[in-house]
PDB file of C-alpha atoms in Angstrom:
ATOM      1  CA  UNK A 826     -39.791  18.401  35.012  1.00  0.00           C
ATOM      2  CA  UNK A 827     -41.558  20.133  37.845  1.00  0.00           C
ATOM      3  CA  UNK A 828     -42.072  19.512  41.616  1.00  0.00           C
ATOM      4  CA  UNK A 829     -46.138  18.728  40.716  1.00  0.00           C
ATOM      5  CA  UNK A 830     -45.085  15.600  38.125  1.00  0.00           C
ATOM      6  CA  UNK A 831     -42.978  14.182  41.196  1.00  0.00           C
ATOM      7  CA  UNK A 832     -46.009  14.696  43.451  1.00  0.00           C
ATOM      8  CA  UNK A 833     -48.259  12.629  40.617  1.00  0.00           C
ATOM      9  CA  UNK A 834     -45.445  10.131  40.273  1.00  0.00           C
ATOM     10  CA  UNK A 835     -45.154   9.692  44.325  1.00  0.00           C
ATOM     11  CA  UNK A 836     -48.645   8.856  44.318  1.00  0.00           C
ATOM     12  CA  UNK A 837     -49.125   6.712  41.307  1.00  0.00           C
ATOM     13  CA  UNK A 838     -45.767   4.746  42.932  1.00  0.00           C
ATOM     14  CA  UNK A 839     -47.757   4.867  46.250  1.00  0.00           C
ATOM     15  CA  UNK A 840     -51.214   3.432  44.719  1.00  0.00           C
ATOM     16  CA  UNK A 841     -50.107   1.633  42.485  1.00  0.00           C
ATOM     17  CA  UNK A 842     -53.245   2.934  40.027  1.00  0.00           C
ATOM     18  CA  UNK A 843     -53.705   5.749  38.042  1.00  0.00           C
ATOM     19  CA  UNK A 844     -57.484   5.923  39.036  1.00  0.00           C
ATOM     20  CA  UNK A 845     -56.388   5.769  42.152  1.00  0.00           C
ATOM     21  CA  UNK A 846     -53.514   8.574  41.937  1.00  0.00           C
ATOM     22  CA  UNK A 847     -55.820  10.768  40.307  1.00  0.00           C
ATOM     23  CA  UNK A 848     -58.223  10.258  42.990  1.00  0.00           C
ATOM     24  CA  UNK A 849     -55.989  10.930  45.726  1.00  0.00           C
ATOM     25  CA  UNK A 850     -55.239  14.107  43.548  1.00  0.00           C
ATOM     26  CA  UNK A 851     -58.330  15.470  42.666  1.00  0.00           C
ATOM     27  CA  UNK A 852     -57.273  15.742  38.922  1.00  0.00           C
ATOM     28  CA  UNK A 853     -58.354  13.500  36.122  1.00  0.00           C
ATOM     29  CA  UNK A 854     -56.846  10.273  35.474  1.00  0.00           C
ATOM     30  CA  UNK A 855     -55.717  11.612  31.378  1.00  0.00           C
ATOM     31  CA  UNK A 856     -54.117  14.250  33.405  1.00  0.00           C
ATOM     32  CA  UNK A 857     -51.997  12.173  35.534  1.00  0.00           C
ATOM     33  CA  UNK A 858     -51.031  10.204  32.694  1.00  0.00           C
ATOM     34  CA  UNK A 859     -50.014  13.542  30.656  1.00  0.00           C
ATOM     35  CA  UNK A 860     -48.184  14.429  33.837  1.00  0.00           C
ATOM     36  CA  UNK A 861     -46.189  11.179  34.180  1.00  0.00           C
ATOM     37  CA  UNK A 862     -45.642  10.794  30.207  1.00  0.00           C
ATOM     38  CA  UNK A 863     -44.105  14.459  30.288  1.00  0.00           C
ATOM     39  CA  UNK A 864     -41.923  13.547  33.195  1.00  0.00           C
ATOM     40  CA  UNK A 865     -41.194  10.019  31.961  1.00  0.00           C
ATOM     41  CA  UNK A 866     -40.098  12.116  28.663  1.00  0.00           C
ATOM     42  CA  UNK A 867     -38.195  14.766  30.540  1.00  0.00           C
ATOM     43  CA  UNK A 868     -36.015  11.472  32.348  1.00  0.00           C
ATOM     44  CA  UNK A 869     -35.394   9.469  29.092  1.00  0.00           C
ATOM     45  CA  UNK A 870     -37.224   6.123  29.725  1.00  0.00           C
ATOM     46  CA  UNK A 871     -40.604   4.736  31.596  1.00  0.00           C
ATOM     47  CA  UNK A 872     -41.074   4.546  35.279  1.00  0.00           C
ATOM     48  CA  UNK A 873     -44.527   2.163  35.377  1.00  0.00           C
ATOM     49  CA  UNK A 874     -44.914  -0.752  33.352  1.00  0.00           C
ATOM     50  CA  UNK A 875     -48.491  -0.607  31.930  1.00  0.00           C
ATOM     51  CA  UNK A 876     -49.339  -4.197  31.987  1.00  0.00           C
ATOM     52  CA  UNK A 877     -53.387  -4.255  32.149  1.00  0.00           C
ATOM     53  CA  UNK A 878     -54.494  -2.730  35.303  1.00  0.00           C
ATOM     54  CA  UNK A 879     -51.554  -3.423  36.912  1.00  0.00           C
ATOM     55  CA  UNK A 880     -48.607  -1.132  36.803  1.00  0.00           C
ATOM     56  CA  UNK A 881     -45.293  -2.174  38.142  1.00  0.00           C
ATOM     57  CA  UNK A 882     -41.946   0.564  38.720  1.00  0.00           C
ATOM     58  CA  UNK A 883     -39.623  -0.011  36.152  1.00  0.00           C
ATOM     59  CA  UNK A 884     -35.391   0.271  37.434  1.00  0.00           C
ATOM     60  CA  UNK A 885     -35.898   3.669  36.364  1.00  0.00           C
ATOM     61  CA  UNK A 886     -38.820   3.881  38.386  1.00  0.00           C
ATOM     62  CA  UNK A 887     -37.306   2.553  41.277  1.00  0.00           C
ATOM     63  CA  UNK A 888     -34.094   4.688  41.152  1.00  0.00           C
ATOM     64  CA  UNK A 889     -36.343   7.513  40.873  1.00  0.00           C
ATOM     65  CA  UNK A 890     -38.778   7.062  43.731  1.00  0.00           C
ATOM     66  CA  UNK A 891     -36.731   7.751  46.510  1.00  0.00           C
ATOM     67  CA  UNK A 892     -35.238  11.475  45.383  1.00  0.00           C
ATOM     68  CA  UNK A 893     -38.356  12.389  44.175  1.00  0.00           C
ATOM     69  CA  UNK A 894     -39.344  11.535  48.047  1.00  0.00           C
ATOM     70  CA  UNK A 895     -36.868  13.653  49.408  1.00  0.00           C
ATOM     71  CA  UNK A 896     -37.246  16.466  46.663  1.00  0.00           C
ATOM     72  CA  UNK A 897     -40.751  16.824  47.196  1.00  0.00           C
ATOM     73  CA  UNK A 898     -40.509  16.506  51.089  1.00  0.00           C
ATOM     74  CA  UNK A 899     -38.063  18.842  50.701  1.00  0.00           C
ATOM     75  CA  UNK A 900     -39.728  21.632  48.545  1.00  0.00           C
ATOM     76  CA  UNK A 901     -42.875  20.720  51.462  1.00  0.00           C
ATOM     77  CA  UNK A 902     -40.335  21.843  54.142  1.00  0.00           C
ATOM     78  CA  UNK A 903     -38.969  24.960  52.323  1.00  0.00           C
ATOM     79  CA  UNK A 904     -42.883  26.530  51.906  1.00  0.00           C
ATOM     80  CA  UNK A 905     -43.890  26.083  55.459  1.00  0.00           C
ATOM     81  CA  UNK A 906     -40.739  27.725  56.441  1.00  0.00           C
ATOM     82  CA  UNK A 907     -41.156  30.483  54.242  1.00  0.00           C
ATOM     83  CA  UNK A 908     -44.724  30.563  55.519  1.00  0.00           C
ATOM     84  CA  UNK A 909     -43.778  30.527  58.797  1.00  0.00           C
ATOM     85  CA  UNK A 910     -40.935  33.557  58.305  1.00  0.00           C
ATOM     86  CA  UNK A 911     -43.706  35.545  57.136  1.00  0.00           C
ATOM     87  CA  UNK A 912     -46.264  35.025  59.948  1.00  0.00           C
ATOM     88  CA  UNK A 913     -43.101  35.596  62.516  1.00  0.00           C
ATOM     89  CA  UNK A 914     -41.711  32.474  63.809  1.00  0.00           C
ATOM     90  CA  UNK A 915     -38.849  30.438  62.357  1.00  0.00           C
ATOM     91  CA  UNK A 916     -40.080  27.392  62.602  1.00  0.00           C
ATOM     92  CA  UNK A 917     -36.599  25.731  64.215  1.00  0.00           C
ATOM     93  CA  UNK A 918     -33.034  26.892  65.687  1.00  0.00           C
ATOM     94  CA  UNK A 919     -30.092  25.307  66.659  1.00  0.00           C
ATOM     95  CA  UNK A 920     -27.379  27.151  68.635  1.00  0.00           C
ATOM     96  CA  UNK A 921     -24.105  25.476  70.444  1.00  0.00           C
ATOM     97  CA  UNK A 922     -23.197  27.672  73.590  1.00  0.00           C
ATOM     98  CA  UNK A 923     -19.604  27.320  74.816  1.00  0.00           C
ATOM     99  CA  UNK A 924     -19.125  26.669  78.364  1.00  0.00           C
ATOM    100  CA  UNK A 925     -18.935  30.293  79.007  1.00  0.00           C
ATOM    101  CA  UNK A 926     -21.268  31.761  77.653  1.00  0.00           C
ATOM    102  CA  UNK A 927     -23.636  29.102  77.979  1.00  0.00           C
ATOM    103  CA  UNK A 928     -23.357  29.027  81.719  1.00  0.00           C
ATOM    104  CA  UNK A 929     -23.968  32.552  81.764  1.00  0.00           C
ATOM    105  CA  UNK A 930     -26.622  32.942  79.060  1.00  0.00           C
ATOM    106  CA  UNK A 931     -28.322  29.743  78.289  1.00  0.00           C
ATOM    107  CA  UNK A 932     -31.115  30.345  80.817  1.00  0.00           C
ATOM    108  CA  UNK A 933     -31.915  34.136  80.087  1.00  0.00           C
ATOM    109  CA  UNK A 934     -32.070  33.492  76.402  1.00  0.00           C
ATOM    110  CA  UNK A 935     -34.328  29.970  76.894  1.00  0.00           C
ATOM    111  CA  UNK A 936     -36.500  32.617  78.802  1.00  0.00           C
ATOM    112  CA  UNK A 937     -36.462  35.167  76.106  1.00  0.00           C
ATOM    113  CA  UNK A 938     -37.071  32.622  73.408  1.00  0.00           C
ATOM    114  CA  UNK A 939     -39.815  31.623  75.178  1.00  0.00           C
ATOM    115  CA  UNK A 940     -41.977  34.958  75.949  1.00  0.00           C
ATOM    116  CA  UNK A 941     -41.105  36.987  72.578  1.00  0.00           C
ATOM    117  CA  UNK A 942     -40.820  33.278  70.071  1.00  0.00           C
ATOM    118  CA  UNK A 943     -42.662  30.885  71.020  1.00  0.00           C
ATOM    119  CA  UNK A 944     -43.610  28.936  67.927  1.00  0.00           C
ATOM    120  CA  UNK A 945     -39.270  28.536  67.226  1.00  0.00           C
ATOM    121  CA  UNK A 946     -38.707  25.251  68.751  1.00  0.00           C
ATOM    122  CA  UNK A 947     -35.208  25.909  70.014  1.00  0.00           C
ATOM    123  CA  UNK A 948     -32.450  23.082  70.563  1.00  0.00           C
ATOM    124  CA  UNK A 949     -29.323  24.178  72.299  1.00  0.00           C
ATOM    125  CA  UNK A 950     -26.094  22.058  71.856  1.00  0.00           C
ATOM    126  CA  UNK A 951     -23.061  21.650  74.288  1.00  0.00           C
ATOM    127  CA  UNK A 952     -19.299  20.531  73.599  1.00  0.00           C
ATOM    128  CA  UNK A 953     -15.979  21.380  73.089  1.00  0.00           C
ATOM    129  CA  UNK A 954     -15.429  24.785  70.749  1.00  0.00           C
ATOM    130  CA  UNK A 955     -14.092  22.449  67.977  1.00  0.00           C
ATOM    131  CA  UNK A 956     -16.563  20.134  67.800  1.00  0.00           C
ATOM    132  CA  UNK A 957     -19.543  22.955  67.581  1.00  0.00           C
ATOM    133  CA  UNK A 958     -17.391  25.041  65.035  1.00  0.00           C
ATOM    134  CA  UNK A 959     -17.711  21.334  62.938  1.00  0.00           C
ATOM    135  CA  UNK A 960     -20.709  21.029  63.494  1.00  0.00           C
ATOM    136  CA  UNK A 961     -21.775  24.267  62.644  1.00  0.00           C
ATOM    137  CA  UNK A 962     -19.448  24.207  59.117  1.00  0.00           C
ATOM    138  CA  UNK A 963     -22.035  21.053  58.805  1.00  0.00           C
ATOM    139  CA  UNK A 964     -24.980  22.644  59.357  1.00  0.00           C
ATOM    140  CA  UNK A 965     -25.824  20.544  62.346  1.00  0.00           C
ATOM    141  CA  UNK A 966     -25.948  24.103  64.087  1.00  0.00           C
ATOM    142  CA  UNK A 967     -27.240  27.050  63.067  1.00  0.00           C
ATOM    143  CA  UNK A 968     -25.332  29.105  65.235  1.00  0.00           C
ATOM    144  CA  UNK A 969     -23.069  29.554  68.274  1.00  0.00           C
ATOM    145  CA  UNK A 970     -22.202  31.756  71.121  1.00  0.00           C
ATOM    146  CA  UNK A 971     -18.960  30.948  71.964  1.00  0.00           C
ATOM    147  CA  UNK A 972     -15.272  32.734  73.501  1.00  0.00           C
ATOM    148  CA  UNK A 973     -14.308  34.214  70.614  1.00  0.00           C
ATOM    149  CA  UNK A 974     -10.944  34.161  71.642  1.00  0.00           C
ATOM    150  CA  UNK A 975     -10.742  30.690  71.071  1.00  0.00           C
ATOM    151  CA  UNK A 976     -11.713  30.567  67.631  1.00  0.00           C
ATOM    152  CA  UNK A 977      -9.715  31.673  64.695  1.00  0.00           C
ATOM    153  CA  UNK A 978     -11.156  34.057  61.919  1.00  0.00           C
ATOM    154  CA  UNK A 979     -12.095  32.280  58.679  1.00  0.00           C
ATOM    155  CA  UNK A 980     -13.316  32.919  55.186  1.00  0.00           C
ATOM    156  CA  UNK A 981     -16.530  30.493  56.114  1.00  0.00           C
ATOM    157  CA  UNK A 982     -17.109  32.525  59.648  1.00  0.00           C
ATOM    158  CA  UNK A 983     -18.994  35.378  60.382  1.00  0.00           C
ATOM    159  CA  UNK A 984     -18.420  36.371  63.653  1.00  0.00           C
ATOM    160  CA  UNK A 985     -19.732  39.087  65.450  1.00  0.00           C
ATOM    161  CA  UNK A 986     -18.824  40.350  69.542  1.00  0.00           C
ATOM    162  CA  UNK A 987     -22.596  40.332  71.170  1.00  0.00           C
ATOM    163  CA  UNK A 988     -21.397  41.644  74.848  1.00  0.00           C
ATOM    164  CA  UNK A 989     -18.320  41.890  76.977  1.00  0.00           C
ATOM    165  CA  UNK A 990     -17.825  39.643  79.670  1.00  0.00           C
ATOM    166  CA  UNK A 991     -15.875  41.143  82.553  1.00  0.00           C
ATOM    167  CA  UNK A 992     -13.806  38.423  84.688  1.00  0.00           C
ATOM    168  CA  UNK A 993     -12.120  38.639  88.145  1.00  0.00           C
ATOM    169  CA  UNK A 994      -9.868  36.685  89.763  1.00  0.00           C
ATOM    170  CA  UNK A 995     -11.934  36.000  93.027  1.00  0.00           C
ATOM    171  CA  UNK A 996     -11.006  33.787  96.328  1.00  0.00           C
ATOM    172  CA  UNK A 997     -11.170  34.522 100.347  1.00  0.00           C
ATOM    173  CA  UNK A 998      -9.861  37.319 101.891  1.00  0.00           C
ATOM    174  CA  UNK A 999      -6.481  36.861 103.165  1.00  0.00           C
ATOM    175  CA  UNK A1000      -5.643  33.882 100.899  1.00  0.00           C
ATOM    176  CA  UNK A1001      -1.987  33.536 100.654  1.00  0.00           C
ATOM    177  CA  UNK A1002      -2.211  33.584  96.490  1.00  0.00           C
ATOM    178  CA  UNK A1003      -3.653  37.417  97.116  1.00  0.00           C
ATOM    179  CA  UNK A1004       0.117  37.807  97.351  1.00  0.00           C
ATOM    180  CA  UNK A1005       1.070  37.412  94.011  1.00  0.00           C
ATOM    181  CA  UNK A1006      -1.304  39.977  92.893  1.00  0.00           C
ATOM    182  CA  UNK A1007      -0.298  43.361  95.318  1.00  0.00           C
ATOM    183  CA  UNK A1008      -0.827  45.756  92.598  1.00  0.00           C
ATOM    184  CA  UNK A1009      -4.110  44.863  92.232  1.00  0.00           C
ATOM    185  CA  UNK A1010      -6.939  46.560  94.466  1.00  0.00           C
ATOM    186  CA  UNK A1011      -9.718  44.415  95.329  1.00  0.00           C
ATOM    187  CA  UNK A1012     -12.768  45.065  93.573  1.00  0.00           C
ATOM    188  CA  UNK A1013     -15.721  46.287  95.279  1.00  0.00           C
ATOM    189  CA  UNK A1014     -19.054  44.864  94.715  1.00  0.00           C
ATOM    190  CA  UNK A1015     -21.572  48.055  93.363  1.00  0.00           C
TER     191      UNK A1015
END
């Protein structure tokens, strides 16, 4: 079994005719019906009943249809993303920013994403830490830029620091809660 006798079966399934499969394929109708004999003796049984000129999907058939569908969609999806890795772009990314980092960072990258990529349709998620680490163990996400300090190392994770984030305690001069910081020397904007 190969991907190109699920493509002839999808369109004799879709036609309903061999002439008309063939047709649709460019190839010769006693080659789509060596293709779909070859794949109907790779699965075990018949998928068309060959009554006449009218050809109806056996159960096999049937139960076959719709993962060929997705297999062959699939295998569709997987060369124009490999195409598309090789001409530069990457087609589509999905990244959950924490509210953090996102605040901080969501803009700039959008921006950069834009000007140096912009053929990589970009989709940026928002939630909790927990629910973006699920959905990136699901593959909802492809990645995240989140407080690392709130998630725990794992097997599964690869986790890298991309910049340090330096944070101040900031309110008006002469606050009374300044008090329960006298150690500490303000910080002078440079």
């Amino acid at each position: 079994m190969n991907l190109k006798h699920l493509a002839h079966w999808l369109a004799l399934a879709e036609t309903g005719s061999f002439s008309r499969a063939a047709e649709k394929l460019h190839i010769t109708q006693s080659a789509l019906s060596r293709s779909i004999q070859v794949l109907e003796d790779d699965l075990g049984g018949p998928l068309v009943d060959r009554v006449g000129k009218k050809n109806e999907l056996t159960p096999l058939g049937r139960s076959v249809l719709e993962r060929a569908r997705r297999i062959v969609h699939e295998a569709q999806e997987l060369k124009q993303g490999a195409a598309l890795l090789q001409q530069g772009g990457m087609g589509s990314l999905r990244v959950g920013l924490g509210s953090g980092p996102g605040a901080m960072l969501m803009t700039p990258w959008l921006k950069y994403m834009a000007e140096h990529h912009p053929s990589v349709q970009v989709a940026v998620s928002r939630g909790s830490t927990e629910l973006q680490l699920m959905q990136l163990r699901e593959r909802q996400l492809d990645a995240l830029v989140v407080d690392v300090r709130r998630v725990a190392t794992a097997p599964d994770l690869n986790m890298a620091h991309i910049v340090e984030l330096r944070a101040g305690f900031v309110c008006r001069r002469g606050h009374p809660i300044l008090a329960q910081f006298p150690d500490h020397a303000p910080i002078r904007p440079t």
